[in-house]
C-alpha positions in Angstrom: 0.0 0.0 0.0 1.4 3.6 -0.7 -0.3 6.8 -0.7 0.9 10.0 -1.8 -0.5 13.6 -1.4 -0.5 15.8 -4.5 -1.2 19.6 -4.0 -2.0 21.9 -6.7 -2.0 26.1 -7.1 -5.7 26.4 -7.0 -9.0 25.2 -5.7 -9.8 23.0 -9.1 -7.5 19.8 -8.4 -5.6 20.4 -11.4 -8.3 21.4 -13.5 -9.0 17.2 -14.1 -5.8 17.0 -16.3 -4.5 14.1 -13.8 -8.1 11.7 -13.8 -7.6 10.1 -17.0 -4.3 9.0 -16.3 -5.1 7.4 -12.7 -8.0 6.2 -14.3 -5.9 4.1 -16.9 -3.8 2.8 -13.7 -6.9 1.3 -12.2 -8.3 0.0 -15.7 -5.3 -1.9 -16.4 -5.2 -3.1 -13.0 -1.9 -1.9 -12.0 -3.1 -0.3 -8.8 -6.5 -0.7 -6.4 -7.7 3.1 -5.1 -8.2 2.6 -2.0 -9.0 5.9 -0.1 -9.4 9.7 -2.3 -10.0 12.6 -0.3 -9.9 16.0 -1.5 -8.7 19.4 0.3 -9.3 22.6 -0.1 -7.6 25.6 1.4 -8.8 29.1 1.5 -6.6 32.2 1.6 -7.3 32.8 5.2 -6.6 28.7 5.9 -9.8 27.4 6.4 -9.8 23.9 5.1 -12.7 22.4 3.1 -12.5 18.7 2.4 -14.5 16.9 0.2 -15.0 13.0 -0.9 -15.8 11.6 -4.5 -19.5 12.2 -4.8 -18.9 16.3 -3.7 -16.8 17.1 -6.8 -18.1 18.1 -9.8 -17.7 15.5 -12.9 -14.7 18.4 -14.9 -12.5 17.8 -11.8 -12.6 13.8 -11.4 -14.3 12.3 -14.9 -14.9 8.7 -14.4 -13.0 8.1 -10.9 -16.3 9.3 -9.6 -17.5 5.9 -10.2 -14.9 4.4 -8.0 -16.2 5.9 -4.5 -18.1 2.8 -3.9 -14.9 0.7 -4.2 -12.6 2.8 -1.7 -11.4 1.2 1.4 -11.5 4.5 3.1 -8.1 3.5 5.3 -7.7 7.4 5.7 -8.6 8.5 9.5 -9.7 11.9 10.1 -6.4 12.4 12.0 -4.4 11.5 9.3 -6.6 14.3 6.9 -5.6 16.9 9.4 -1.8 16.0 9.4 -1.7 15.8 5.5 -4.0 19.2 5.3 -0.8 21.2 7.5 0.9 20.7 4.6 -1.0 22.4 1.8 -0.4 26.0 1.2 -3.2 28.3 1.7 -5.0 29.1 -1.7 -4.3 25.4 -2.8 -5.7 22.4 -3.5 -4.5 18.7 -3.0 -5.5 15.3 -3.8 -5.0 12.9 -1.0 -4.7 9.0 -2.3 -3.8 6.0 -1.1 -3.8 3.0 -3.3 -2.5 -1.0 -3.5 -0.1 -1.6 -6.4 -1.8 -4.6 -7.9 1.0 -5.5 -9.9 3.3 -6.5 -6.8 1.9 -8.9 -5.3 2.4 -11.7 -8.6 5.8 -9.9 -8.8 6.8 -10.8 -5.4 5.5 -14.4 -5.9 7.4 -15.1 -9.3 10.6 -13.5 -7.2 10.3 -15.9 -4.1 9.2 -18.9 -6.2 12.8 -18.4 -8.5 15.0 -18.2 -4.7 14.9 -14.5 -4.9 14.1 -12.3 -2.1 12.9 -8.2 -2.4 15.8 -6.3 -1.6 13.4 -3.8 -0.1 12.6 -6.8 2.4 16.4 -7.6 3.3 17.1 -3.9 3.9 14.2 -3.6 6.7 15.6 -6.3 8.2 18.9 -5.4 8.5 17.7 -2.1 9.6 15.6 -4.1 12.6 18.2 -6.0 13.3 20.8 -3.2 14.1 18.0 -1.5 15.8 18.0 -4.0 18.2 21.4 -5.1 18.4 21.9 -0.8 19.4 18.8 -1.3 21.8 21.0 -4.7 23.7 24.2 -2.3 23.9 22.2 1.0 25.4 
């Protein structure tokens, strides 16, 4: 699972220019949407947040067809961290999705002997952790 926030000069979300290509990910079935939320910031820092169904069809174009599908793993907390960041004036895309392609990739690696690097670094990492943790 990753997520990513994307923030844009603006209230429009990018004026739609960035639906059709996130829309191709999840018709070729390279990544699962699981949670979208929308943010808003006024000039004066009020923040307006909005889900699928509030946005207007120009700003989303067919994702708005996906709300029924999300996960929603976003907490309100974690709406209120991400919205610190966004500049006042600005709007952002907040989305977390699962990359669909992975998990047959990680299979095919295991199955030839192979291990993820990504998976050996973490555990290395975890391991000196607690070797430092013994040693304090």
């Amino acid at each position: 699972m990753d997520w990513l926030v994307v923030e844009f000069p603006g209230p429009d979300f990018g004026k739609g220019q960035i639906a059709p290509f996130l829309e191709d990910l999840v018709n070729r079935e390279l990544i699962r949407v699981l949670d979208m939320v929308f943010l808003r910031k006024t000039e004066d820092g009020t923040l307006e947040t909005a889900e699928i169904s509030d946005l207007d069809p120009s700003e989303l174009g067919e994702l708005r067809t996906a709300e029924a599908d999300l996960a929603l793993v976003l907490s309100e907390q974690d709406v209120m961290d991400l919205a610190e960041t966004i500049q006042p004036g600005h709007s952002a895309a907040v989305l977390v999705w699962e990359n669909q392609w992975a998990a047959p990739f990680g299979t095919a690696v295991r199955k030839a002997g192979g291990q993820l690097a990504t998976q050996a670094v973490i555990a290395a990492f975890e391991a000196d952790a607690g070797a430092e943790a013994q040693s304090a």
